[in-house]
């Protein structure tokens, strides 16, 4: 795991955020997502700079579309988001939880 993924994992593991259980490196069909909350059908991807190329952007969009076709919502954060503003990331994450 990257530093950003470790930081995110330490923040969410053990149902620390909203009582939601997250899994790491979870398989969904033929993809493996960084983090997954099964009860919400929510995948969380944390992307580094390598995801900024046109090819990677297209591949990520295709991947997200496939996951959405399975009924999974996908949210993405950058490594910098997590490393520099974890409270903001967790607030955005909570925005995807039921009220």
Coordinates of N, CA, C and O in Angstrom, one line a residue:
X1 N 0.8 -1.2 0.0 CA 0.0 0.0 0.0 C 0.9 1.2 0.0 O 2.0 1.3 0.6
X2 N 0.4 2.3 -0.6 CA 1.1 3.6 -0.6 C 0.9 4.2 0.7 O 0.1 3.9 1.5
X3 N 1.7 5.3 1.0 CA 1.6 6.0 2.2 C 0.1 6.6 2.4 O -0.4 6.5 3.5
X4 N -0.4 7.1 1.3 CA -1.8 7.6 1.3 C -2.8 6.5 1.7 O -3.7 6.7 2.5
X5 N -2.6 5.3 1.1 CA -3.5 4.2 1.4 C -3.4 3.8 2.8 O -4.4 3.5 3.5
X6 N -2.2 3.8 3.3 CA -2.0 3.4 4.7 C -2.7 4.4 5.7 O -3.4 4.1 6.6
X7 N -2.5 5.7 5.3 CA -3.1 6.7 6.2 C -4.6 6.6 6.1 O -5.3 6.7 7.2
X8 N -5.2 6.4 4.9 CA -6.7 6.3 4.8 C -7.1 5.0 5.6 O -8.1 5.1 6.4
X9 N -6.4 3.9 5.4 CA -6.8 2.7 6.1 C -6.8 2.8 7.6 O -7.7 2.4 8.3
X10 N -5.8 3.5 8.2 CA -5.7 3.7 9.6 C -6.9 4.5 10.1 O -7.3 4.4 11.2
X11 N -7.4 5.4 9.2 CA -8.5 6.3 9.6 C -9.8 5.6 9.6 O -10.7 6.0 10.3
X12 N -10.0 4.6 8.7 CA -11.3 3.9 8.5 C -11.4 2.5 9.1 O -12.5 2.1 9.3
X13 N -10.3 1.9 9.3 CA -10.4 0.5 9.7 C -11.1 0.4 11.1 O -11.0 1.4 11.9
X14 N -11.7 -0.7 11.4 CA -12.3 -0.9 12.7 C -13.6 -0.1 12.9 O -13.9 0.3 14.0
X15 N -14.2 0.2 11.7 CA -15.5 1.0 11.7 C -15.4 2.3 12.4 O -16.3 2.8 13.0
X16 N -14.2 3.0 12.2 CA -13.9 4.3 12.9 C -14.7 5.4 12.3 O -14.9 6.5 12.9
X17 N -15.2 5.3 11.0 CA -15.9 6.4 10.4 C -17.3 5.9 10.2 O -17.6 5.0 9.3
X18 N -18.2 6.5 10.9 CA -19.7 6.2 10.8 C -20.1 4.8 11.0 O -21.2 4.4 10.6
X19 N -19.2 4.0 11.7 CA -19.6 2.6 12.0 C -19.6 1.7 10.7 O -20.1 0.6 10.8
X20 N -19.0 2.2 9.6 CA -19.0 1.5 8.4 C -17.7 0.6 8.3 O -16.6 1.1 8.5
X21 N -17.9 -0.6 7.9 CA -16.8 -1.6 7.7 C -16.2 -1.4 6.3 O -16.9 -1.5 5.3
X22 N -14.9 -1.2 6.3 CA -14.2 -1.1 5.0 C -13.3 -2.3 4.9 O -12.7 -2.7 5.9
X23 N -13.1 -2.8 3.7 CA -12.1 -3.8 3.4 C -11.1 -3.2 2.5 O -11.4 -2.4 1.6
X24 N -9.9 -3.8 2.6 CA -8.8 -3.3 1.7 C -8.6 -4.3 0.5 O -8.9 -5.5 0.7
X25 N -8.2 -3.8 -0.6 CA -7.9 -4.6 -1.8 C -8.9 -5.7 -2.0 O -8.7 -6.9 -2.0
X26 N -10.1 -5.2 -2.2 CA -11.3 -6.0 -2.4 C -11.6 -6.3 -3.8 O -11.6 -5.4 -4.7
X27 N -11.9 -7.6 -4.2 CA -12.1 -8.0 -5.5 C -13.6 -7.7 -5.9 O -14.5 -8.2 -5.1
X28 N -13.9 -7.1 -7.0 CA -15.2 -6.9 -7.5 C -15.1 -7.3 -9.0 O -14.5 -6.5 -9.8
X29 N -15.8 -8.4 -9.3 CA -15.7 -8.9 -10.6 C -14.2 -9.2 -11.0 O -13.5 -9.8 -10.2
X30 N -13.7 -8.6 -12.0 CA -12.3 -8.8 -12.4 C -11.4 -7.6 -11.9 O -10.2 -7.6 -12.3
X31 N -11.9 -6.7 -11.2 CA -11.1 -5.6 -10.6 C -10.9 -5.7 -9.2 O -11.7 -6.4 -8.4
X32 N -9.8 -5.1 -8.7 CA -9.5 -5.0 -7.3 C -9.5 -3.6 -6.9 O -8.8 -2.8 -7.5
X33 N -10.4 -3.2 -6.0 CA -10.5 -1.8 -5.6 C -9.7 -1.6 -4.3 O -9.5 -2.5 -3.6
X34 N -9.2 -0.4 -4.1 CA -8.4 -0.1 -3.0 C -9.1 -0.4 -1.7 O -8.6 -1.0 -0.8
X35 N -10.4 0.1 -1.6 CA -11.2 0.0 -0.3 C -12.6 -0.2 -0.8 O -13.1 0.3 -1.7
X36 N -13.3 -1.0 0.0 CA -14.7 -1.3 -0.3 C -15.6 -1.4 1.0 O -15.2 -2.0 1.9
X37 N -16.7 -0.7 1.0 CA -17.7 -0.8 2.0 C -18.9 -1.5 1.5 O -19.7 -1.0 0.7
X38 N -19.0 -2.8 1.8 CA -20.1 -3.7 1.2 C -21.5 -3.2 1.6 O -22.3 -3.2 0.7
X39 N -21.7 -2.8 2.8 CA -23.0 -2.4 3.2 C -23.5 -1.1 2.4 O -24.7 -0.9 2.3
X40 N -22.6 -0.4 1.9 CA -22.9 0.8 1.1 C -22.8 0.6 -0.4 O -23.1 1.5 -1.2
X41 N -22.2 -0.6 -0.8 CA -21.8 -0.8 -2.2 C -21.0 0.4 -2.7 O -21.2 1.0 -3.7
X42 N -19.9 0.7 -1.9 CA -19.1 1.9 -2.2 C -17.6 1.5 -2.3 O -17.1 0.9 -1.3
X43 N -17.0 1.8 -3.4 CA -15.6 1.6 -3.6 C -14.9 2.9 -3.5 O -15.4 3.9 -4.0
X44 N -13.8 2.9 -2.8 CA -12.9 4.1 -2.7 C -11.6 3.8 -3.3 O -10.9 2.8 -3.0
X45 N -11.2 4.6 -4.3 CA -9.9 4.5 -4.9 C -9.1 5.7 -4.5 O -9.5 6.8 -4.5
X46 N -7.8 5.4 -4.3 CA -6.8 6.5 -3.9 C -5.8 6.4 -5.0 O -5.0 5.4 -5.1
X47 N -5.7 7.5 -5.8 CA -4.9 7.5 -7.0 C -3.6 8.4 -6.9 O -3.7 9.5 -6.4
X48 N -2.5 7.9 -7.4 CA -1.3 8.7 -7.5 C -1.2 9.3 -8.8 O -2.1 9.3 -9.6
X49 N -0.1 10.0 -9.0 CA 0.2 10.8 -10.3 C 0.0 9.9 -11.5 O -0.3 10.4 -12.6
X50 N 0.3 8.6 -11.4 CA 0.3 7.8 -12.6 C -1.1 7.8 -13.2 O -1.3 7.5 -14.4
X51 N -2.1 8.1 -12.5 CA -3.5 8.1 -13.0 C -3.8 9.4 -13.7 O -5.0 9.6 -14.2
X52 N -2.9 10.3 -13.9 CA -3.1 11.6 -14.6 C -2.9 11.5 -16.1 O -3.2 12.5 -16.8
X53 N -2.4 10.4 -16.6 CA -2.1 10.4 -18.1 C -3.5 10.1 -18.8 O -4.4 9.6 -18.2
X54 N -3.6 10.6 -20.0 CA -4.8 10.3 -20.8 C -5.2 8.9 -20.8 O -6.4 8.5 -20.7
X55 N -4.2 8.0 -21.0 CA -4.5 6.5 -21.0 C -5.1 6.1 -19.7 O -6.0 5.3 -19.7
X56 N -4.5 6.5 -18.6 CA -4.9 6.0 -17.3 C -6.3 6.6 -17.0 O -7.1 5.9 -16.4
X57 N -6.5 7.8 -17.4 CA -7.8 8.5 -17.2 C -8.9 7.7 -17.9 O -10.0 7.3 -17.3
X58 N -8.6 7.3 -19.1 CA -9.6 6.5 -19.9 C -9.8 5.1 -19.3 O -11.0 4.7 -19.2
X59 N -8.8 4.5 -18.8 CA -8.9 3.2 -18.2 C -9.6 3.3 -16.9 O -10.5 2.4 -16.6
X60 N -9.4 4.3 -16.1 CA -10.1 4.5 -14.8 C -11.6 4.7 -15.1 O -12.5 4.3 -14.3
X61 N -11.9 5.5 -16.1 CA -13.3 5.8 -16.5 C -14.0 4.5 -16.9 O -15.1 4.2 -16.4
X62 N -13.3 3.7 -17.7 CA -13.9 2.4 -18.1 C -14.1 1.5 -16.9 O -15.2 0.8 -16.7
X63 N -13.2 1.4 -16.0 CA -13.2 0.6 -14.7 C -14.4 1.1 -13.9 O -15.2 0.3 -13.4
X64 N -14.5 2.4 -13.7 CA -15.6 3.0 -12.9 C -17.0 2.7 -13.5 O -17.9 2.3 -12.8
X65 N -17.1 2.8 -14.8 CA -18.3 2.5 -15.5 C -18.7 1.0 -15.3 O -19.9 0.7 -15.0
X66 N -17.7 0.1 -15.3 CA -18.0 -1.3 -15.1 C -18.5 -1.5 -13.7 O -19.5 -2.2 -13.4
X67 N -17.8 -0.9 -12.7 CA -18.3 -1.1 -11.3 C -19.7 -0.5 -11.1 O -20.5 -1.1 -10.4
X68 N -19.9 0.6 -11.7 CA -21.3 1.2 -11.6 C -22.3 0.3 -12.2 O -23.4 0.1 -11.6
X69 N -22.0 -0.4 -13.3 CA -22.9 -1.4 -13.9 C -23.2 -2.5 -12.9 O -24.2 -3.2 -13.1
X70 N -22.3 -2.7 -11.9 CA -22.5 -3.8 -10.9 C -23.3 -3.2 -9.7 O -23.5 -4.0 -8.8
X71 N -23.7 -1.9 -9.8 CA -24.4 -1.3 -8.7 C -23.5 -0.7 -7.6 O -23.9 -0.4 -6.5
X72 N -22.2 -0.6 -7.9 CA -21.2 -0.1 -7.0 C -21.0 1.4 -7.3 O -20.7 1.8 -8.4
X73 N -21.0 2.2 -6.2 CA -20.6 3.7 -6.4 C -19.1 3.7 -6.2 O -18.5 3.0 -5.4
X74 N -18.5 4.6 -7.0 CA -17.0 4.7 -6.9 C -16.7 6.2 -6.6 O -17.2 7.1 -7.3
X75 N -15.8 6.4 -5.6 CA -15.3 7.7 -5.3 C -13.8 7.6 -5.4 O -13.2 6.6 -5.0
X76 N -13.2 8.7 -5.8 CA -11.8 8.7 -6.0 C -11.2 9.9 -5.2 O -11.8 11.0 -5.2
X77 N -10.0 9.7 -4.6 CA -9.3 10.7 -4.0 C -7.8 10.6 -4.5 O -7.4 9.5 -4.9
X78 N -7.1 11.7 -4.5 CA -5.7 11.6 -4.9 C -4.9 11.3 -3.7 O -5.3 11.6 -2.5
X79 N -3.7 10.8 -3.9 CA -2.7 10.7 -2.8 C -2.6 12.0 -2.0 O -2.6 12.0 -0.8
X80 N -2.5 13.1 -2.7 CA -2.3 14.4 -2.1 C -3.5 14.8 -1.3 O -3.3 15.3 -0.2
X81 N -4.7 14.5 -1.7 CA -5.9 14.7 -0.9 C -5.8 14.1 0.4 O -6.0 14.7 1.5
X82 N -5.4 12.8 0.4 CA -5.4 12.0 1.7 C -4.2 12.5 2.5 O -4.4 12.7 3.7
X83 N -3.1 12.7 2.0 CA -1.9 13.1 2.7 C -2.0 14.5 3.3 O -1.5 14.8 4.4
X84 N -2.6 15.4 2.5 CA -2.7 16.8 2.9 C -4.0 17.3 3.6 O -4.0 18.3 4.3
X85 N -5.0 16.5 3.4 CA -6.3 16.9 3.9 C -7.2 15.7 4.3 O -8.3 15.6 3.8
X86 N -6.7 14.9 5.2 CA -7.5 13.7 5.5 C -8.8 14.0 6.1 O -9.9 13.4 5.8
X87 N -9.0 15.1 7.0 CA -10.3 15.4 7.5 C -11.3 15.8 6.4 O -12.4 15.4 6.5
X88 N -10.8 16.5 5.4 CA -11.7 16.8 4.3 C -12.1 15.6 3.5 O -13.2 15.5 3.0
X89 N -11.2 14.6 3.3 CA -11.5 13.4 2.6 C -12.5 12.6 3.4 O -13.5 12.1 2.8
X90 N -12.3 12.5 4.7 CA -13.3 11.8 5.5 C -14.7 12.5 5.5 O -15.7 11.8 5.5
X91 N -14.7 13.8 5.5 CA -16.0 14.5 5.3 C -16.7 14.2 4.0 O -17.9 13.9 4.0
X92 N -15.9 14.2 2.9 CA -16.5 13.8 1.6 C -17.0 12.4 1.6 O -18.0 12.0 1.1
X93 N -16.2 11.5 2.3 CA -16.6 10.1 2.4 C -17.9 10.0 3.1 O -18.8 9.3 2.7
X94 N -18.0 10.7 4.2 CA -19.3 10.6 5.0 C -20.5 11.1 4.2 O -21.6 10.7 4.5
X95 N -20.3 12.0 3.3 CA -21.3 12.4 2.4 C -22.0 11.3 1.6 O -23.0 11.5 1.0
X96 N -21.3 10.2 1.5 CA -21.8 9.0 0.8 C -22.5 8.0 1.7 O -23.0 7.0 1.2
X97 N -22.6 8.3 3.0 CA -23.2 7.5 3.9 C -24.7 7.8 4.0 O -25.1 9.0 3.8
X98 N -25.6 6.9 4.4 CA -27.0 7.2 4.5 C -27.2 8.2 5.7 O -26.4 8.1 6.7
X99 N -28.2 9.0 5.6 CA -28.5 10.0 6.7 C -29.0 9.3 7.9 O -29.7 8.4 8.0

